[in-house]
Amino acid sequence: MKTNILIVDDVLTSLAVMTDIVKGAGFIARPVQNVKQAMEAIEALPPDLILSDICMPDIDGYEFCEMLKANPKTADIPVIFISAMGDANSRKKGYNVGAVDFIIKPFDFDEVRLRINTHMKNLVMQRELEEYNKRLHRMMNTQIAKITDDQRYLIYGLVRLAESREDPTGTHMLNVSANSAFLAQSLQLSPEYEKYISNNFIEDIGLAAPLHDIGNLTISDRILLKRGKLTPDEMIVMKTHTEIGARTLTEVYSHNEFSRYLGMGIDIAYYHHEKWDGTGYPKGLKGKGIPISARIFSLVDVYDTLTRDKCYRDAYSHEEALEIIKGESGKSFDPSIVDIFFKIQSGIRRN
């Protein structure tokens, strides 16, 4: 496709001469007499290059160039000024507003052709470089996505291994993932939480939720599957799963920061046993000092744990679990999150 060049000049003789030169050089010439016509022509078909006079009525060439550069749609179109004003100040002002070159009247055919050819070659090279960068970016994103997916499958495999001792079916991972995202999505509609919960947050918490107990890999069956109450010493060991899980995920995250969900997974793994009233562990955080991802997840996790059979008790019913959660509002759980949870409880994924 031939290069199309927009020529803007209010002097008809100059416009006709430049039009003939551009056509003679093998380009498509699109002559207009003022900036208004030029803007209409650009809207209809963006030119590859603009040749503009400077001294024009209403809007001069400098202001025209500034208008083009201020608009993202036209900012990359090269502008060459054609003018009888060839002094240093005029040139300096032209370059300052974004022009790439000056052609001084009267025109010389060979000079005009050479300058246009030079700038068009630069433009072609720039476009080829941009296209190359886009292809490179797409290839890099594809590789990152593959690495991220492979990494996630590996991590989820380890999580599944950790949880298989308590949950052979794997439904706990699926439930907390779906319910965390569902609760976060519902909180997004609340004025109190809408500024904290983005669509990315919702996606991330769905991916991060299953990672919460990866630290259980280091806890022995004797403690993890004990039917009776844990002794104080056993409880100390059990509590280490939060720190170990967070440390493990931090190490993975340090080698792949493209996996955004891992950052949230670290918070959930470390803080999901914190309580609203400050009596939880490992840090004894209180209220809104607990990351919102952990506050959302802890409620979802407790609900799912209550409604499934454990080695030391039978499952609670949905209604019984809701009563327990209601009783812990303001103690274990953020009251505002509990309120939203109760409003959406009919849509919660159950065991």
Coordinates of C-alpha atoms in Angstrom, one line a residue:
M1 CA 0.0 0.0 0.0
K2 CA 1.3 3.4 -1.0
T3 CA 2.4 5.9 1.6
N4 CA -0.3 8.6 2.0
I5 CA 0.9 12.1 2.9
L6 CA -1.4 14.9 4.1
I7 CA -0.3 18.4 2.9
V8 CA -1.6 21.4 4.8
D9 CA -1.1 24.9 3.3
D10 CA -3.5 27.8 2.9
V11 CA -1.6 29.2 -0.1
L12 CA -3.0 27.4 -3.1
T13 CA 0.1 27.8 -5.3
S14 CA 2.4 26.3 -2.6
L15 CA -0.2 23.6 -2.0
A16 CA -0.3 22.7 -5.7
V17 CA 3.5 22.7 -6.0
M18 CA 4.0 20.4 -3.0
T19 CA 1.2 18.1 -4.2
D20 CA 2.9 17.7 -7.5
I21 CA 6.3 17.0 -5.8
V22 CA 4.7 14.4 -3.5
K23 CA 2.9 12.6 -6.4
G24 CA 6.0 12.8 -8.5
A25 CA 7.9 11.0 -5.8
G26 CA 5.5 8.1 -5.9
F27 CA 3.3 8.9 -2.9
I28 CA -0.4 9.6 -2.5
A29 CA -0.9 13.3 -1.9
R30 CA -3.9 14.6 0.1
P31 CA -3.9 18.4 -0.1
V32 CA -6.0 20.5 2.3
Q33 CA -6.1 24.3 3.0
N34 CA -6.5 24.6 6.7
V35 CA -6.3 22.7 10.0
K36 CA -10.1 22.0 10.2
Q37 CA -9.9 20.2 6.9
A38 CA -6.8 18.5 8.0
M39 CA -8.4 17.1 11.2
E40 CA -11.4 15.8 9.1
A41 CA -9.0 14.1 6.7
I42 CA -7.1 12.5 9.6
E43 CA -10.3 11.3 11.1
A44 CA -11.3 9.7 7.8
L45 CA -7.9 8.1 7.2
P46 CA -4.8 8.7 9.3
P47 CA -1.9 9.7 7.1
D48 CA 1.6 8.2 7.2
L49 CA 3.2 11.6 7.2
I50 CA 2.0 15.3 7.5
L51 CA 3.6 18.2 5.6
S52 CA 2.3 21.4 7.2
D53 CA 2.8 25.1 6.6
I54 CA 3.4 27.2 9.7
C55 CA 1.8 30.6 8.9
M56 CA -1.9 29.8 8.5
P57 CA -5.0 31.8 9.6
D58 CA -7.1 30.7 12.7
I59 CA -4.8 27.8 13.7
D60 CA -1.1 27.9 12.8
G61 CA 1.2 25.0 12.2
Y62 CA 2.7 25.1 15.7
E63 CA -0.7 24.8 17.4
F64 CA -1.8 22.1 14.8
C65 CA 1.3 20.0 15.7
E66 CA 0.6 20.4 19.4
M67 CA -3.0 19.2 18.9
L68 CA -1.7 16.1 17.1
K69 CA 0.9 15.3 19.8
A70 CA -1.7 15.7 22.6
N71 CA -3.9 13.1 21.1
P72 CA -2.8 9.4 21.5
K73 CA -4.4 8.5 18.2
T74 CA -2.3 11.0 16.2
A75 CA 0.8 11.5 18.5
D76 CA 2.9 9.1 16.4
I77 CA 2.3 10.7 13.0
P78 CA 5.5 12.4 11.9
V79 CA 5.1 16.2 11.1
I80 CA 7.4 18.1 8.7
F81 CA 7.0 21.8 8.6
I82 CA 7.1 23.6 5.2
S83 CA 7.8 27.3 5.7
A84 CA 9.7 30.3 4.5
M85 CA 10.7 30.8 8.1
G86 CA 14.0 29.0 8.3
D87 CA 15.6 30.9 11.2
A88 CA 16.9 29.2 14.3
N89 CA 14.1 30.3 16.6
S90 CA 11.4 29.1 14.2
R91 CA 13.1 25.7 13.9
K92 CA 13.6 25.4 17.6
K93 CA 10.0 26.1 18.3
G94 CA 9.0 23.6 15.7
Y95 CA 11.1 20.8 17.2
N96 CA 9.8 21.7 20.6
V97 CA 6.1 21.2 19.6
G98 CA 7.0 17.8 18.1
A99 CA 8.0 18.3 14.4
V100 CA 10.6 15.9 13.0
D101 CA 12.0 18.2 10.2
F102 CA 11.8 21.5 8.3
I103 CA 11.5 22.0 4.5
I104 CA 12.3 25.6 3.5
K105 CA 10.3 27.4 0.8
P106 CA 10.9 27.6 -2.2
F107 CA 10.9 23.8 -2.6
D108 CA 13.5 21.7 -4.2
F109 CA 12.1 18.5 -5.6
D110 CA 15.1 16.3 -4.8
E111 CA 15.4 17.6 -1.3
V112 CA 11.7 17.1 -0.6
R113 CA 11.8 13.5 -2.0
L114 CA 14.9 12.6 -0.1
R115 CA 13.6 14.0 3.2
I116 CA 10.2 12.2 2.8
N117 CA 11.9 9.0 1.9
T118 CA 14.2 9.2 4.9
H119 CA 11.4 9.8 7.4
M120 CA 9.3 7.1 5.8
K121 CA 12.1 4.6 6.1
N122 CA 12.4 5.6 9.8
L123 CA 8.7 5.1 10.2
V124 CA 8.8 1.7 8.6
M125 CA 11.7 0.7 10.8
Q126 CA 9.8 2.0 13.9
R127 CA 6.7 0.1 13.0
E128 CA 8.6 -3.1 12.3
L129 CA 10.3 -2.7 15.7
E130 CA 7.0 -2.1 17.4
E131 CA 5.6 -5.2 15.8
Y132 CA 8.6 -7.2 16.8
N133 CA 8.3 -6.0 20.4
K134 CA 4.6 -7.0 20.3
R135 CA 5.5 -10.5 19.1
L136 CA 8.2 -10.8 21.7
H137 CA 5.9 -9.6 24.4
R138 CA 3.3 -12.2 23.3
M139 CA 5.9 -14.9 23.3
M140 CA 7.2 -13.9 26.7
N141 CA 3.6 -13.8 28.1
T142 CA 3.0 -17.3 26.7
Q143 CA 6.1 -18.6 28.3
I144 CA 5.3 -16.9 31.6
A145 CA 1.8 -18.3 31.5
K146 CA 3.2 -21.8 30.9
I147 CA 5.7 -21.5 33.7
T148 CA 3.0 -20.1 36.0
D149 CA 0.6 -22.9 35.1
D150 CA 3.3 -25.6 35.6
Q151 CA 4.3 -24.0 38.8
R152 CA 0.7 -23.8 40.1
Y153 CA 0.1 -27.5 39.2
L154 CA 3.2 -28.4 41.1
I155 CA 2.2 -26.4 44.1
Y156 CA -1.3 -27.6 44.1
G157 CA 0.0 -31.2 43.9
L158 CA 2.0 -30.6 47.1
V159 CA -1.1 -29.0 48.7
R160 CA -3.2 -32.0 47.7
L161 CA -0.5 -34.3 49.2
A162 CA -0.6 -32.3 52.4
E163 CA -4.4 -32.4 52.6
S164 CA -4.9 -36.0 51.4
R165 CA -4.3 -37.3 54.9
E166 CA -7.4 -35.4 56.2
D167 CA -9.4 -35.1 53.0
P168 CA -8.9 -38.0 50.6
T169 CA -11.5 -36.5 48.2
G170 CA -9.8 -33.2 47.7
T171 CA -13.1 -31.3 48.0
H172 CA -11.8 -29.0 50.7
M173 CA -9.4 -27.3 48.2
L174 CA -12.2 -26.9 45.7
N175 CA -14.7 -25.6 48.2
V176 CA -12.5 -23.0 49.8
S177 CA -11.3 -21.8 46.4
A178 CA -14.9 -21.3 45.1
N179 CA -16.3 -19.9 48.3
S180 CA -13.4 -17.5 48.9
A181 CA -13.9 -16.0 45.4
F182 CA -17.7 -15.9 45.8
L183 CA -17.5 -14.1 49.2
A184 CA -14.9 -11.7 47.8
Q185 CA -17.1 -10.9 44.8
S186 CA -20.0 -10.2 47.1
L187 CA -17.9 -8.0 49.3
Q188 CA -16.9 -6.0 46.2
L189 CA -20.5 -4.8 46.0
S190 CA -20.2 -3.4 49.6
P191 CA -19.2 0.3 50.0
E192 CA -17.0 -0.7 52.9
Y193 CA -14.9 -3.1 50.8
E194 CA -15.3 -2.1 47.1
K195 CA -12.1 0.0 47.1
Y196 CA -10.1 -2.9 48.5
I197 CA -11.4 -5.7 46.3
S198 CA -10.7 -5.6 42.6
N199 CA -11.4 -8.2 39.9
N200 CA -7.8 -9.2 40.2
F201 CA -8.3 -9.7 44.0
I202 CA -11.2 -12.0 43.3
E203 CA -9.2 -14.1 40.8
D204 CA -6.2 -14.2 43.1
I205 CA -8.0 -15.3 46.2
G206 CA -9.6 -18.2 44.3
L207 CA -6.1 -19.4 43.3
A208 CA -4.5 -18.6 46.6
A209 CA -7.1 -20.2 48.9
P210 CA -6.0 -23.8 48.4
L211 CA -2.5 -23.0 49.4
H212 CA -3.4 -22.1 53.0
D213 CA -2.3 -25.4 54.7
I214 CA 0.7 -26.3 52.6
G215 CA 2.7 -26.1 55.8
N216 CA 0.9 -29.2 57.0
L217 CA 3.3 -31.2 54.9
T218 CA 5.8 -30.9 57.9
I219 CA 3.3 -31.9 60.6
S220 CA 3.3 -35.6 61.6
D221 CA 0.3 -37.8 61.2
R222 CA 0.4 -38.4 65.0
I223 CA -0.5 -34.7 65.6
L224 CA -2.5 -33.9 62.4
L225 CA -4.8 -36.9 62.7
K226 CA -5.0 -37.1 66.5
R227 CA -8.5 -37.9 67.6
G228 CA -8.3 -36.3 71.0
K229 CA -7.3 -32.8 72.1
L230 CA -3.8 -31.7 71.3
T231 CA -1.4 -31.3 74.3
P232 CA 0.2 -27.8 74.7
D233 CA 3.5 -29.1 73.2
E234 CA 1.6 -30.7 70.2
M235 CA -0.3 -27.4 69.7
I236 CA 3.0 -25.5 69.5
V237 CA 4.1 -27.8 66.7
M238 CA 0.7 -27.6 65.0
K239 CA 0.9 -23.8 65.0
T240 CA 4.2 -23.9 63.1
H241 CA 2.3 -24.8 59.9
T242 CA 1.4 -21.2 59.3
E243 CA 5.0 -20.0 59.4
I244 CA 6.3 -22.9 57.4
G245 CA 3.7 -22.5 54.8
A246 CA 4.3 -18.8 54.4
R247 CA 8.0 -19.3 54.2
T248 CA 7.7 -22.0 51.6
L249 CA 5.5 -19.8 49.4
T250 CA 7.8 -16.8 49.9
E251 CA 10.7 -18.9 48.5
V252 CA 8.7 -19.9 45.5
Y253 CA 7.4 -16.3 45.0
S254 CA 10.9 -14.9 45.1
H255 CA 11.7 -16.9 41.9
N256 CA 8.5 -16.0 40.1
E257 CA 7.0 -12.7 40.9
F258 CA 4.7 -13.0 37.8
S259 CA 2.5 -15.3 39.8
R260 CA 0.5 -12.5 41.5
Y261 CA -1.7 -14.9 43.5
L262 CA 1.3 -16.3 45.4
G263 CA 1.7 -12.9 47.2
M264 CA -1.8 -13.3 48.5
G265 CA -1.2 -17.0 49.2
I266 CA 1.6 -16.0 51.6
D267 CA -0.8 -13.8 53.6
I268 CA -3.5 -16.5 53.7
A269 CA -1.0 -19.2 54.7
Y270 CA 0.5 -17.1 57.5
Y271 CA -2.6 -15.2 58.9
H272 CA -5.6 -17.5 58.4
H273 CA -5.6 -18.4 62.1
E274 CA -5.6 -14.8 63.3
K275 CA -8.8 -13.7 65.0
W276 CA -10.7 -10.5 64.9
D277 CA -10.4 -10.0 68.7
G278 CA -6.6 -10.5 68.6
T279 CA -6.5 -13.9 70.3
G280 CA -5.3 -15.9 67.2
Y281 CA -1.9 -16.8 66.0
P282 CA 0.9 -16.6 64.9
K283 CA 1.1 -12.8 65.5
G284 CA -2.0 -12.0 67.5
L285 CA -3.2 -9.5 64.9
K286 CA -6.4 -7.7 65.6
G287 CA -9.3 -6.3 63.6
K288 CA -8.4 -4.7 60.3
G289 CA -4.7 -5.3 61.1
I290 CA -5.4 -8.7 59.6
P291 CA -5.0 -8.8 55.8
I292 CA -8.5 -8.8 54.2
S293 CA -7.6 -11.9 52.2
A294 CA -7.0 -13.8 55.4
R295 CA -10.2 -12.4 57.0
I296 CA -12.2 -13.7 54.1
F297 CA -10.5 -17.0 53.9
S298 CA -10.6 -17.8 57.6
L299 CA -14.4 -17.6 57.7
V300 CA -14.7 -19.8 54.5
D301 CA -12.2 -22.3 55.9
V302 CA -14.0 -22.6 59.2
Y303 CA -17.4 -23.1 57.5
D304 CA -16.0 -25.8 55.3
T305 CA -14.2 -27.5 58.1
L306 CA -17.2 -27.5 60.4
T307 CA -19.4 -29.1 57.7
R308 CA -17.1 -32.0 57.0
D309 CA -16.4 -35.2 59.0
K310 CA -13.1 -35.0 61.0
C311 CA -11.2 -37.8 62.6
Y312 CA -12.4 -36.6 66.1
R313 CA -16.0 -35.6 65.3
D314 CA -18.9 -35.9 62.8
A315 CA -19.8 -33.0 60.5
Y316 CA -22.0 -30.2 61.6
S317 CA -25.1 -29.4 59.5
H318 CA -25.2 -26.2 57.4
E319 CA -27.5 -24.6 59.9
E320 CA -25.3 -25.6 62.9
A321 CA -22.2 -24.2 61.2
L322 CA -24.0 -20.9 60.6
E323 CA -24.9 -20.7 64.3
I324 CA -21.3 -21.3 65.3
I325 CA -20.0 -18.7 62.9
K326 CA -22.7 -16.2 64.1
G327 CA -21.5 -16.7 67.7
E328 CA -17.9 -16.0 66.6
S329 CA -18.8 -12.7 64.8
G330 CA -16.6 -10.0 66.4
K331 CA -14.5 -12.6 68.1
S332 CA -12.9 -14.9 65.5
F333 CA -14.4 -13.1 62.4
D334 CA -14.8 -9.7 60.9
P335 CA -18.5 -8.8 61.7
S336 CA -19.0 -7.1 58.3
I337 CA -17.7 -10.1 56.4
V338 CA -20.0 -12.4 58.5
D339 CA -23.0 -10.2 57.6
I340 CA -22.3 -10.6 53.9
F341 CA -21.6 -14.3 54.3
F342 CA -25.1 -14.8 55.8
K343 CA -26.7 -12.9 52.9
I344 CA -25.1 -15.2 50.4
Q345 CA -25.0 -18.4 52.4
S346 CA -27.6 -20.1 50.1
G347 CA -25.1 -19.9 47.2
I348 CA -22.1 -21.2 49.2
R349 CA -20.6 -24.5 47.9
R350 CA -21.3 -27.2 50.5
N351 CA -19.9 -30.6 51.3

